[in-house]
Short mmCIF file of C-alpha atoms in Angstrom, two decimals:
data_model
loop_
_atom_site.label_atom_id
_atom_site.label_comp_id
_atom_site.label_asym_id
_atom_site.label_seq_id
_atom_site.Cartn_x
_atom_site.Cartn_y
_atom_site.Cartn_z
CA UNK A 50 97.14 76.73 82.08
CA UNK A 51 100.53 76.10 80.53
CA UNK A 52 101.67 72.50 80.22
CA UNK A 53 104.93 73.50 81.93
CA UNK A 54 102.97 73.95 85.17
CA UNK A 55 100.92 70.76 84.85
CA UNK A 56 103.12 68.67 87.20
CA UNK A 57 102.90 71.36 89.83
CA UNK A 58 99.12 71.65 89.46
CA UNK A 59 98.86 67.89 89.98
CA UNK A 60 100.64 68.28 93.32
CA UNK A 61 98.23 71.02 94.33
CA UNK A 62 95.43 68.46 94.29
CA UNK A 63 91.74 69.18 93.81
CA UNK A 64 90.55 72.71 94.38
CA UNK A 65 88.56 73.52 97.48
CA UNK A 66 84.81 73.98 97.06
CA UNK A 67 83.49 77.42 96.26
CA UNK A 68 81.46 79.50 98.69
CA UNK A 69 78.69 81.78 97.61
CA UNK A 70 80.93 84.82 98.00
CA UNK A 71 83.59 83.37 95.71
CA UNK A 72 86.13 82.56 98.45
CA UNK A 73 87.75 79.15 98.69
CA UNK A 74 87.30 77.09 101.82
CA UNK A 75 88.91 73.90 103.05
CA UNK A 76 92.68 74.03 102.62
CA UNK A 77 94.37 76.82 104.51
CA UNK A 78 96.90 79.04 102.84
CA UNK A 79 99.83 76.96 104.07
CA UNK A 80 98.49 73.38 104.21
CA UNK A 81 99.12 72.61 100.55
CA UNK A 82 102.62 74.08 100.61
CA UNK A 83 103.51 72.16 103.78
CA UNK A 84 102.32 68.97 102.09
CA UNK A 85 104.62 69.74 99.15
CA UNK A 86 107.54 70.28 101.51
CA UNK A 87 106.84 66.94 103.17
CA UNK A 88 106.54 65.21 99.79
CA UNK A 89 109.94 66.62 98.80
CA UNK A 90 111.47 65.28 102.02
CA UNK A 91 112.58 68.69 103.27
CA UNK A 92 111.48 68.22 106.94
CA UNK A 93 113.56 65.03 107.11
CA UNK A 94 116.54 66.84 105.61
CA UNK A 95 116.18 69.64 108.15
CA UNK A 96 116.11 67.11 111.00
CA UNK A 97 119.18 65.35 109.54
CA UNK A 98 120.94 68.71 109.21
CA UNK A 99 120.34 69.54 112.87
CA UNK A 100 121.56 66.08 113.93
CA UNK A 101 124.68 66.33 111.78
CA UNK A 102 125.47 69.83 113.03
CA UNK A 103 124.91 68.73 116.62
CA UNK A 104 127.30 65.82 116.14
CA UNK A 105 129.87 68.07 114.48
CA UNK A 106 129.66 70.56 117.36
CA UNK A 107 130.11 67.81 119.98
CA UNK A 108 133.13 66.38 118.17
CA UNK A 109 134.66 69.83 117.80
CA UNK A 110 134.18 70.52 121.50
CA UNK A 111 135.55 67.07 122.32
CA UNK A 112 138.67 67.63 120.23
CA UNK A 113 139.49 70.83 122.05
CA UNK A 114 138.67 69.20 125.37
CA UNK A 115 141.26 66.52 124.67
CA UNK A 116 144.07 68.90 123.85
CA UNK A 117 142.96 71.38 126.52
CA UNK A 118 142.84 68.86 129.36
CA UNK A 119 146.14 67.43 128.26
CA UNK A 120 147.78 70.84 128.28
CA UNK A 121 146.23 71.96 131.60
CA UNK A 122 147.15 68.77 133.43
CA UNK A 123 150.66 68.71 132.02
CA UNK A 124 150.18 65.29 130.43
CA UNK A 125 150.20 66.12 126.75
CA UNK A 126 151.23 62.63 125.53
CA UNK A 127 150.66 60.86 122.25
CA UNK A 128 147.32 59.45 123.40
CA UNK A 129 145.78 62.88 124.02
CA UNK A 130 147.10 64.15 120.69
CA UNK A 131 145.75 61.10 118.86
CA UNK A 132 142.32 61.58 120.45
CA UNK A 133 142.36 65.28 119.49
CA UNK A 134 143.36 64.48 115.89
CA UNK A 135 140.71 61.73 115.59
CA UNK A 136 137.90 63.94 116.91
CA UNK A 137 138.96 66.91 114.82
CA UNK A 138 139.33 64.78 111.70
CA UNK A 139 135.87 63.31 112.20
CA UNK A 140 134.35 66.79 111.94
CA UNK A 141 135.52 67.11 108.32
CA UNK A 142 132.98 64.71 106.72
CA UNK A 143 130.30 65.96 109.10
CA UNK A 144 130.98 69.55 108.06
CA UNK A 145 130.84 68.55 104.39
CA UNK A 146 127.52 66.76 104.98
CA UNK A 147 126.18 69.78 106.89
CA UNK A 148 127.12 72.14 104.06
CA UNK A 149 125.52 69.86 101.47
CA UNK A 150 122.33 69.55 103.50
CA UNK A 151 122.13 73.33 103.93
CA UNK A 152 122.33 73.78 100.16
CA UNK A 153 119.83 70.98 99.51
CA UNK A 154 117.31 72.42 101.97
CA UNK A 155 117.75 75.97 100.66
CA UNK A 156 117.46 74.99 96.98
CA UNK A 157 114.54 72.65 97.59
CA UNK A 158 112.59 75.22 99.57
CA UNK A 159 113.35 78.00 97.08
CA UNK A 160 112.36 75.86 94.10
CA UNK A 161 108.99 74.84 95.54
CA UNK A 162 108.30 78.39 96.68
CA UNK A 163 109.03 79.89 93.26
CA UNK A 164 106.85 77.30 91.56
CA UNK A 165 103.94 78.21 93.82
CA UNK A 166 104.50 81.94 93.33
CA UNK A 167 104.56 81.44 89.54
CA UNK A 168 101.26 79.57 89.62
CA UNK A 169 99.83 82.24 91.93
CA UNK A 170 100.95 85.01 89.58
CA UNK A 171 99.09 83.37 86.69
CA UNK A 172 95.96 82.94 88.83
CA UNK A 173 95.99 86.36 90.50
CA UNK A 174 92.76 88.32 90.51
CA UNK A 175 92.92 90.74 87.54
CA UNK A 176 91.35 93.48 89.66
CA UNK A 177 94.37 93.38 91.98
CA UNK A 178 96.67 93.85 88.99
CA UNK A 179 94.58 96.67 87.51
CA UNK A 180 94.93 98.68 90.72
CA UNK A 181 98.73 98.73 90.46
CA UNK A 182 101.12 100.39 88.09
CA UNK A 183 103.88 98.66 86.15
CA UNK A 184 106.49 100.02 88.56
CA UNK A 185 104.74 98.68 91.65
CA UNK A 186 104.25 95.25 90.10
CA UNK A 187 107.89 95.08 88.97
CA UNK A 188 109.18 96.15 92.39
CA UNK A 189 107.07 93.49 94.10
CA UNK A 190 108.25 90.79 91.69
CA UNK A 191 111.87 91.72 92.32
CA UNK A 192 111.23 91.67 96.06
CA UNK A 193 110.00 88.08 95.92
CA UNK A 194 113.50 87.02 94.89
CA UNK A 195 114.69 87.62 98.45
CA UNK A 196 112.20 85.12 99.89
CA UNK A 197 114.02 82.09 98.59
CA UNK A 198 117.52 83.57 98.61
CA UNK A 199 117.43 84.88 102.19
CA UNK A 200 114.55 82.91 103.72
CA UNK A 201 116.13 79.49 103.56
CA UNK A 202 119.64 80.66 104.47
CA UNK A 203 118.36 82.86 107.29
CA UNK A 204 116.13 80.10 108.65
CA UNK A 205 118.94 77.55 108.59
CA UNK A 206 121.41 79.94 110.24
CA UNK A 207 118.85 80.81 112.92
CA UNK A 208 118.06 77.16 113.65
CA UNK A 209 121.73 76.23 113.95
CA UNK A 210 122.42 79.25 116.17
CA UNK A 211 119.55 78.34 118.50
CA UNK A 212 120.87 74.77 118.67
CA UNK A 213 124.30 76.07 119.70
CA UNK A 214 122.76 78.38 122.30
CA UNK A 215 121.01 75.36 123.82
CA UNK A 216 124.36 73.58 124.08
CA UNK A 217 126.06 76.57 125.75
CA UNK A 218 124.32 76.19 129.20
CA UNK A 219 125.53 72.57 129.32
CA UNK A 220 129.08 73.81 128.93
CA UNK A 221 128.46 76.48 131.58
CA UNK A 222 127.42 73.75 134.01
CA UNK A 223 130.94 72.28 133.84
CA UNK A 224 132.53 75.69 134.23
CA UNK A 225 133.33 77.99 137.10
CA UNK A 226 130.19 80.17 137.34
CA UNK A 227 127.12 78.36 135.98
CA UNK A 228 124.32 80.61 137.29
CA UNK A 229 125.92 84.02 136.49
CA UNK A 230 126.95 82.88 133.02
CA UNK A 231 123.51 81.39 132.24
CA UNK A 232 121.82 84.58 133.50
CA UNK A 233 124.01 86.83 131.36
CA UNK A 234 123.41 84.66 128.28
CA UNK A 235 119.63 84.76 128.86
CA UNK A 236 119.67 88.54 129.18
CA UNK A 237 121.77 88.85 126.03
CA UNK A 238 119.46 86.60 124.03
CA UNK A 239 116.47 88.71 125.12
CA UNK A 240 118.38 91.89 124.25
CA UNK A 241 119.32 90.44 120.86
CA UNK A 242 115.72 89.54 120.06
CA UNK A 243 114.56 93.04 121.03
CA UNK A 244 117.16 94.73 118.83
CA UNK A 245 116.39 92.33 115.97
CA UNK A 246 112.68 93.15 116.21
CA UNK A 247 113.53 96.88 116.09
CA UNK A 248 115.80 96.20 113.12
CA UNK A 249 112.95 94.41 111.34
CA UNK A 250 110.80 97.53 111.69
CA UNK A 251 113.56 99.70 110.25
CA UNK A 252 114.07 97.21 107.44
CA UNK A 253 110.35 97.36 106.60
CA UNK A 254 110.55 101.16 106.33
CA UNK A 255 113.70 100.90 104.20
CA UNK A 256 111.98 98.37 101.93
CA UNK A 257 109.03 100.71 101.41
CA UNK A 258 111.40 103.55 100.49
CA UNK A 259 113.28 101.32 98.06
CA UNK A 260 110.14 100.02 96.39
CA UNK A 261 108.88 103.58 96.06
CA UNK A 262 112.05 104.51 94.18
CA UNK A 263 111.67 101.53 91.84
CA UNK A 264 108.00 102.32 91.26
CA UNK A 265 108.68 105.97 90.46
CA UNK A 266 111.60 105.10 88.14
CA UNK A 267 109.60 102.58 86.10
CA UNK A 268 106.51 104.78 85.88
CA UNK A 269 108.61 107.74 84.75
CA UNK A 270 110.28 105.59 82.10
CA UNK A 271 106.89 104.33 80.91
CA UNK A 272 105.54 107.85 80.55
CA UNK A 273 108.76 109.48 79.38
CA UNK A 274 107.50 110.34 75.89
CA UNK A 275 104.43 112.03 77.36
CA UNK A 276 106.58 114.00 79.81
CA UNK A 277 108.87 115.13 76.99
CA UNK A 278 105.91 116.49 75.08
CA UNK A 279 103.87 117.95 77.94
CA UNK A 280 106.22 118.83 80.81
CA UNK A 281 109.07 121.29 81.09
CA UNK A 282 112.50 119.64 81.58
CA UNK A 283 112.99 121.56 84.83
CA UNK A 284 110.15 119.58 86.41
CA UNK A 285 111.04 116.11 85.18
CA UNK A 286 112.74 115.17 88.45
CA UNK A 287 110.36 116.80 90.91
CA UNK A 288 109.95 114.55 93.90
CA UNK A 289 112.92 112.32 93.14
CA UNK A 290 115.27 114.23 95.45
CA UNK A 291 112.80 113.91 98.32
CA UNK A 292 112.48 110.17 97.69
CA UNK A 293 116.27 109.75 97.59
CA UNK A 294 116.65 111.71 100.83
CA UNK A 295 114.06 109.54 102.55
CA UNK A 296 115.78 106.40 101.28
CA UNK A 297 119.17 107.68 102.49
CA UNK A 298 117.85 108.37 105.99
CA UNK A 299 116.16 104.98 106.16
CA UNK A 300 119.41 103.31 105.00
CA UNK A 301 121.44 105.11 107.68
CA UNK A 302 119.04 104.03 110.41
CA UNK A 303 119.07 100.44 109.17
CA UNK A 304 122.87 100.30 108.90
CA UNK A 305 123.30 101.71 112.42
CA UNK A 306 120.88 99.14 113.81
CA UNK A 307 122.57 96.28 111.92
CA UNK A 308 126.00 97.41 113.21
CA UNK A 309 124.76 97.33 116.81
CA UNK A 310 123.44 93.81 116.34
CA UNK A 311 126.23 92.18 114.33
CA UNK A 312 129.30 94.03 115.68
CA UNK A 313 128.57 95.46 119.12
CA UNK A 314 126.25 92.88 120.67
CA UNK A 315 128.46 89.73 120.39
CA UNK A 316 131.59 91.63 121.48
CA UNK A 317 129.80 93.22 124.41
CA UNK A 318 128.67 89.76 125.47
CA UNK A 319 132.30 88.62 125.51
CA UNK A 320 133.10 91.39 127.98
CA UNK A 321 130.04 90.77 130.14
CA UNK A 322 130.55 87.00 130.12
CA UNK A 323 134.22 87.32 131.04
CA UNK A 324 133.36 89.63 133.95
CA UNK A 325 131.15 86.90 135.45
CA UNK A 326 134.32 84.84 135.91
CA UNK A 327 136.03 87.57 137.98
CA UNK A 328 134.71 86.42 141.42
CA UNK A 329 135.71 82.79 140.81
CA UNK A 330 139.12 83.87 139.52
CA UNK A 331 139.82 86.26 142.40
CA UNK A 332 138.53 83.95 145.15
CA UNK A 333 140.39 80.95 143.83
CA UNK A 334 137.33 78.73 144.36
CA UNK A 335 137.52 77.21 140.88
CA UNK A 336 140.17 75.17 139.21
CA UNK A 337 142.08 76.23 136.15
CA UNK A 338 140.19 73.62 134.11
CA UNK A 339 136.82 75.05 135.15
CA UNK A 340 137.93 78.57 134.24
CA UNK A 341 139.14 77.36 130.84
CA UNK A 342 135.84 75.55 130.19
CA UNK A 343 133.86 78.66 131.14
CA UNK A 344 135.90 80.93 128.90
CA UNK A 345 135.63 78.49 126.01
CA UNK A 346 131.85 78.30 126.51
CA UNK A 347 131.63 82.09 126.45
CA UNK A 348 133.50 82.18 123.12
CA UNK A 349 131.18 79.45 121.80
CA UNK A 350 128.05 81.38 122.87
CA UNK A 351 129.39 84.61 121.36
CA UNK A 352 129.86 82.87 118.00
CA UNK A 353 126.30 81.51 118.25
CA UNK A 354 124.98 85.02 118.95
CA UNK A 355 126.86 86.28 115.89
CA UNK A 356 125.26 83.56 113.75
CA UNK A 357 121.86 84.35 115.28
CA UNK A 358 122.14 88.04 114.38
CA UNK A 359 122.99 87.30 110.75
CA UNK A 360 120.34 84.62 110.48
CA UNK A 361 117.58 86.78 111.91
CA UNK A 362 118.59 89.68 109.67
CA UNK A 363 118.13 87.52 106.56
CA UNK A 364 114.95 86.02 107.96
CA UNK A 365 113.51 89.50 108.63
CA UNK A 366 114.22 90.60 105.05
CA UNK A 367 112.59 87.43 103.78
CA UNK A 368 109.54 87.93 106.02
CA UNK A 369 109.01 91.46 104.69
CA UNK A 370 109.22 90.17 101.12
CA UNK A 371 106.87 87.36 102.09
CA UNK A 372 104.21 89.83 103.22
CA UNK A 373 104.47 91.54 99.84
CA UNK A 374 104.20 88.26 97.93
CA UNK A 375 101.42 86.83 100.09
CA UNK A 376 98.66 87.52 97.48
CA UNK A 377 100.62 85.46 94.93
CA UNK A 378 101.09 82.62 97.39
CA UNK A 379 97.42 82.61 98.40
CA UNK A 380 96.22 82.73 94.78
CA UNK A 381 98.03 79.48 94.00
CA UNK A 382 95.74 77.42 96.22
CA UNK A 383 92.71 78.61 94.23
CA UNK A 384 94.07 77.20 90.95
CA UNK A 385 91.88 74.46 89.58
CA UNK A 386 93.72 71.87 87.46
CA UNK A 387 91.92 71.42 84.16
CA UNK A 388 90.00 68.17 83.92
CA UNK A 389 91.00 65.60 81.33
CA UNK A 390 87.57 65.75 79.67
CA UNK A 391 87.03 69.38 78.79
CA UNK A 392 83.92 70.63 77.03
CA UNK A 393 84.70 71.09 73.35
CA UNK A 394 81.25 70.65 71.77
CA UNK A 395 79.42 73.69 70.36
CA UNK A 396 76.34 74.99 72.12
CA UNK A 397 73.29 72.84 71.30
CA UNK A 398 70.49 74.46 69.35
CA UNK A 399 67.88 76.24 71.42
CA UNK A 400 70.33 77.07 74.24
CA UNK A 401 71.74 80.62 74.39
CA UNK A 402 75.46 80.78 73.65
CA UNK A 403 75.66 83.44 76.36
CA UNK A 404 73.21 84.14 79.16
CA UNK A 405 73.65 86.57 82.05
CA UNK A 406 71.17 86.85 84.91
CA UNK A 407 70.98 89.76 87.39
CA UNK A 408 74.68 90.61 87.01
CA UNK A 409 76.15 93.04 89.49
CA UNK A 410 79.67 94.31 89.95
CA UNK A 411 81.19 96.58 92.60
CA UNK A 412 84.85 97.58 92.68
CA UNK A 413 86.57 96.49 95.91
CA UNK A 414 87.44 100.08 96.85
CA UNK A 415 84.05 101.62 95.98
CA UNK A 416 80.51 101.56 97.30
CA UNK A 417 78.53 102.39 94.17
CA UNK A 418 77.92 99.43 91.84
CA UNK A 419 79.14 99.67 88.25
CA UNK A 420 76.62 97.03 87.15
CA UNK A 421 73.32 96.17 88.76
CA UNK A 422 70.57 93.78 87.72
CA UNK A 423 71.97 93.25 84.22
CA UNK A 424 70.22 90.42 82.36
CA UNK A 425 70.74 89.39 78.73
CA UNK A 426 70.45 86.32 76.55
CA UNK A 427 72.28 85.94 73.23
CA UNK A 428 71.62 83.23 70.68
CA UNK A 429 74.10 81.90 68.16
CA UNK A 430 74.38 84.23 65.17
CA UNK A 431 73.24 87.35 67.03
CA UNK A 432 75.08 90.61 66.37
CA UNK A 433 74.69 93.01 69.29
CA UNK A 434 75.76 96.65 69.38
CA UNK A 435 76.23 97.98 72.91
CA UNK A 436 76.49 101.78 73.11
CA UNK A 437 76.85 104.05 76.09
CA UNK A 438 78.60 107.02 77.60
CA UNK A 439 82.11 106.79 79.01
CA UNK A 440 82.06 105.23 82.49
CA UNK A 441 78.63 103.64 82.05
CA UNK A 442 79.96 100.11 82.66
CA UNK A 443 80.27 98.78 79.12
CA UNK A 444 83.86 97.55 79.53
CA UNK A 445 83.08 96.11 82.95
CA UNK A 446 80.20 94.12 81.48
CA UNK A 447 82.46 92.84 78.69
CA UNK A 448 85.10 91.78 81.23
CA UNK A 449 82.52 89.96 83.38
CA UNK A 450 81.06 88.15 80.37
CA UNK A 451 84.53 87.07 79.19
CA UNK A 452 85.55 85.95 82.68
CA UNK A 453 88.27 88.57 83.16
CA UNK A 454 86.36 89.80 86.18
CA UNK A 455 84.14 87.94 88.62
CA UNK A 456 80.63 89.28 89.14
CA UNK A 457 79.75 90.24 92.70
CA UNK A 458 76.16 89.08 92.14
CA UNK A 459 74.27 87.12 89.52
CA UNK A 460 75.76 84.56 87.16
CA UNK A 461 76.91 84.03 83.56
CA UNK A 462 76.34 80.87 81.52
CA UNK A 463 78.08 79.93 78.28
CA UNK A 464 76.13 77.27 76.43
CA UNK A 465 74.13 76.61 79.59
CA UNK A 466 77.22 75.96 81.75
CA UNK A 467 79.02 78.23 84.22
CA UNK A 468 82.74 78.89 84.27
CA UNK A 469 83.45 76.58 87.22
CA UNK A 470 81.93 73.68 85.27
CA UNK A 471 83.60 74.46 81.94
CA UNK A 472 87.02 75.45 83.22
CA UNK A 473 89.07 78.45 82.13
CA UNK A 474 90.30 77.01 78.82
CA UNK A 475 86.87 75.88 77.65
CA UNK A 476 85.35 79.21 78.70
CA UNK A 477 87.87 81.10 76.58
CA UNK A 478 87.06 78.82 73.64
CA UNK A 479 83.46 79.93 73.94
CA UNK A 480 83.97 83.67 74.63
CA UNK A 481 86.81 85.78 73.21
CA UNK A 482 87.39 89.35 74.37
CA UNK A 483 89.41 92.09 72.68
CA UNK A 484 89.78 94.67 75.50
CA UNK A 485 90.15 98.39 75.02
CA UNK A 486 93.36 99.65 73.47
CA UNK A 487 94.98 100.68 76.77
CA UNK A 488 94.31 97.23 78.28
CA UNK A 489 95.48 95.23 75.27
CA UNK A 490 99.14 94.75 74.46
CA UNK A 491 101.59 93.60 71.85
CA UNK A 492 103.96 91.08 73.41
CA UNK A 493 107.67 91.43 72.62
CA UNK A 494 107.70 88.37 70.36
CA UNK A 495 107.23 87.45 66.66
CA UNK A 496 104.09 88.77 65.01
CA UNK A 497 102.76 85.25 64.44
CA UNK A 498 103.00 84.54 68.17
CA UNK A 499 100.97 87.68 68.90
CA UNK A 500 98.32 86.60 66.41
CA UNK A 501 98.05 82.97 67.56
CA UNK A 502 98.48 83.59 71.27
CA UNK A 503 95.30 81.62 72.06
CA UNK A 504 96.33 78.62 69.94
CA UNK A 505 98.36 75.66 71.13
CA UNK A 506 102.13 76.03 70.69
CA UNK A 507 104.02 75.15 68.53
CA UNK A 508 101.75 76.48 65.81
CA UNK A 509 100.85 74.24 62.90
CA UNK A 510 101.15 75.17 59.24
CA UNK A 511 97.36 75.40 59.09
CA UNK A 512 97.38 77.90 61.98
CA UNK A 513 99.93 80.08 60.21
CA UNK A 514 98.04 79.93 56.91
CA UNK A 515 94.78 80.91 58.63
CA UNK A 516 96.50 83.83 60.37
CA UNK A 517 97.99 85.06 57.08
CA UNK A 518 94.57 84.87 55.37
CA UNK A 519 92.93 86.84 58.17
CA UNK A 520 95.66 89.50 58.09
CA UNK A 521 94.97 89.95 54.39
CA UNK A 522 91.25 90.44 55.07
CA UNK A 523 92.06 93.05 57.75
CA UNK A 524 94.38 95.01 55.48
CA UNK A 525 97.66 94.05 57.15
CA UNK A 526 99.29 92.65 54.01
CA UNK A 527 101.30 95.82 53.29
CA UNK A 528 102.63 95.81 56.85
CA UNK A 529 103.73 92.18 56.63
CA UNK A 530 105.37 92.76 53.23
CA UNK A 531 107.43 95.62 54.68
CA UNK A 532 108.75 93.44 57.48
CA UNK A 533 112.02 91.67 56.62
CA UNK A 534 110.92 88.48 58.40
CA UNK A 535 107.24 88.68 57.50
CA UNK A 536 105.03 86.99 60.09
CA UNK A 537 108.16 85.98 62.01
CA UNK A 538 109.23 89.60 62.50
CA UNK A 539 109.87 90.50 66.14
CA UNK A 540 107.40 93.24 67.15
CA UNK A 541 106.68 95.26 70.26
CA UNK A 542 108.49 98.01 72.12
CA UNK A 543 111.85 96.27 71.59
CA UNK A 544 111.15 95.26 67.98
CA UNK A 545 109.27 96.54 64.95
CA UNK A 546 107.19 99.53 66.00
CA UNK A 547 103.51 99.40 65.10
CA UNK A 548 101.07 102.26 64.67
CA UNK A 549 97.92 102.44 66.74
CA UNK A 550 95.78 101.34 63.79
CA UNK A 551 98.07 98.39 63.08
CA UNK A 552 97.94 97.35 66.71
CA UNK A 553 94.14 97.56 66.70
CA UNK A 554 93.88 95.25 63.69
CA UNK A 555 96.28 92.76 65.31
CA UNK A 556 94.05 92.78 68.38
CA UNK A 557 91.07 92.05 66.13
CA UNK A 558 92.90 89.19 64.42
CA UNK A 559 93.96 87.75 67.77
CA UNK A 560 90.35 87.64 69.00
CA UNK A 561 88.99 86.15 65.76
CA UNK A 562 91.74 83.49 65.63
CA UNK A 563 90.68 82.35 69.08
CA UNK A 564 87.81 80.55 67.24
CA UNK A 565 85.31 81.32 69.98
CA UNK A 566 81.54 81.08 69.68
CA UNK A 567 81.13 84.65 70.98
CA UNK A 568 83.49 87.51 70.09
CA UNK A 569 83.34 90.63 72.29
CA UNK A 570 85.04 93.72 70.83
CA UNK A 571 85.45 96.61 73.25
CA UNK A 572 85.94 99.73 71.11
CA UNK A 573 88.36 97.76 68.95
CA UNK A 574 87.51 99.77 65.80
CA UNK A 575 87.81 103.24 67.33
CA UNK A 576 91.41 103.85 66.15
CA UNK A 577 90.75 103.03 62.48
CA UNK A 578 90.19 105.44 59.61
CA UNK A 579 86.88 105.13 57.71
CA UNK A 580 88.28 102.91 54.95
CA UNK A 581 89.97 100.44 57.31
CA UNK A 582 86.96 100.66 59.64
CA UNK A 583 84.62 99.41 56.90
CA UNK A 584 87.03 96.68 55.80
CA UNK A 585 87.61 95.38 59.34
CA UNK A 586 83.93 95.56 60.29
CA UNK A 587 82.98 93.48 57.24
CA UNK A 588 85.63 90.92 58.18
CA UNK A 589 84.46 90.72 61.79
CA UNK A 590 80.79 90.37 60.82
CA UNK A 591 81.71 87.64 58.34
CA UNK A 592 83.96 85.63 60.64
CA UNK A 593 82.47 86.01 64.15
CA UNK A 594 79.79 83.36 64.80
CA UNK A 595 78.22 85.65 67.42
CA UNK A 596 79.28 89.26 67.90
CA UNK A 597 79.03 91.83 70.71
CA UNK A 598 80.38 95.18 69.57
CA UNK A 599 80.89 97.92 72.18
CA UNK A 600 81.12 101.57 71.10
CA UNK A 601 80.71 105.09 72.47
CA UNK A 602 77.56 107.04 71.82
#
């Protein structure tokens, strides 16, 4: 795991013990995150924020009470004005403190949340990633941005609005019609919550439509060159109009619902609340002061309802994004911080460098096993050729041996130790995998970074010299000489374009430079012409301490 995340992993604490089915028990999904929030002092800041806002609200109400009582009683002297000015002036520092605390809580919560999501993204089960396209993954990543941006602000606005709605009945008690006003406010709060819940459902549908558009756009861009070659231009945009129409309809429904909540509901409450004062006003049973207090309380409650509607709208959007990002959040608690004393010794003599016993693997969405009862034992220096038909499970076996996938039954030992004992870094030092071409990638970065991806960064001069020597053995010297920056040339889709054969040889070099005891090559030589095939095979056989070569029949 990257050193950048080490402080965060230390806060995660020790990993929970494993169960036989691979799940993690002990800490719940939220316990660790709540502990981090407490360690950062966010609950105390939230409590302070509520207290400061409560004090600010009381002073604001007191300032208007001073000037209001003075005006209604006809005794608007200097004392009343001084009291009004003092109370109103006291709200200024309180408002500044409230604003600062809102920002501190929002930024603190968002920072901790994004750290946990980042760790979860790096620890996510590869099988979950394989089942999604690039567009779906990108749309979900973009959606997680709304969790911190809207979640904290929406939660704070909702909490402050609820606090103000609790104060409103106290003001009604001093007014002209306590019971009717309290009853109307209760009905309006219930109505608001019902409309907000309906709005959340519409927002979920709108989010699905929007993510579908993003997914389709990215996937079409990824496969654009194939579509240009294989599909008529008239059919390039089939389905896009239907998706846009569905998104438009969902947007209209969401906007209409949001307008009813944010615009109609608070204004309608003003009318309903004012009507409750009609009997007291017509009968003359209440004083002018009581009527003024009641009307002021109605305005105060209407503003709180307005804040509540905006707060719940943001909170609903954040909750929908949260449900999408939940796998990332849950994966973070399964991260095991690497121990200080990692296994770096080679496998002792007489112990297999790789041993698998009764391996089985079943895809989560299938019933038939891909692997079943697979047992093998490989000694140091062995060179194994694994052949089979397409779909026979060769790549799945390679992924399970390398730790990219977790076996559903059986176990794998590297040097007599399992992966939980060794840790991820030590396991990768023992077993290096070069996946199939479509599952291996050139990162948009300098060529030397792509070659030494498994080495510690920054790379040493010895690392660079070893990479250059290996590239020469694999026949990549001409390619490097053509590049203006040599090994420092930026490659990938946004840089120097590489042929399929050049990419394959870079994948080979990357696996060999990992300096692992066992090198697993999954059809890594299939894209090479006979001359380069022979040259690369001789290099691999010479450099790999133990080799597993996978090929088609």
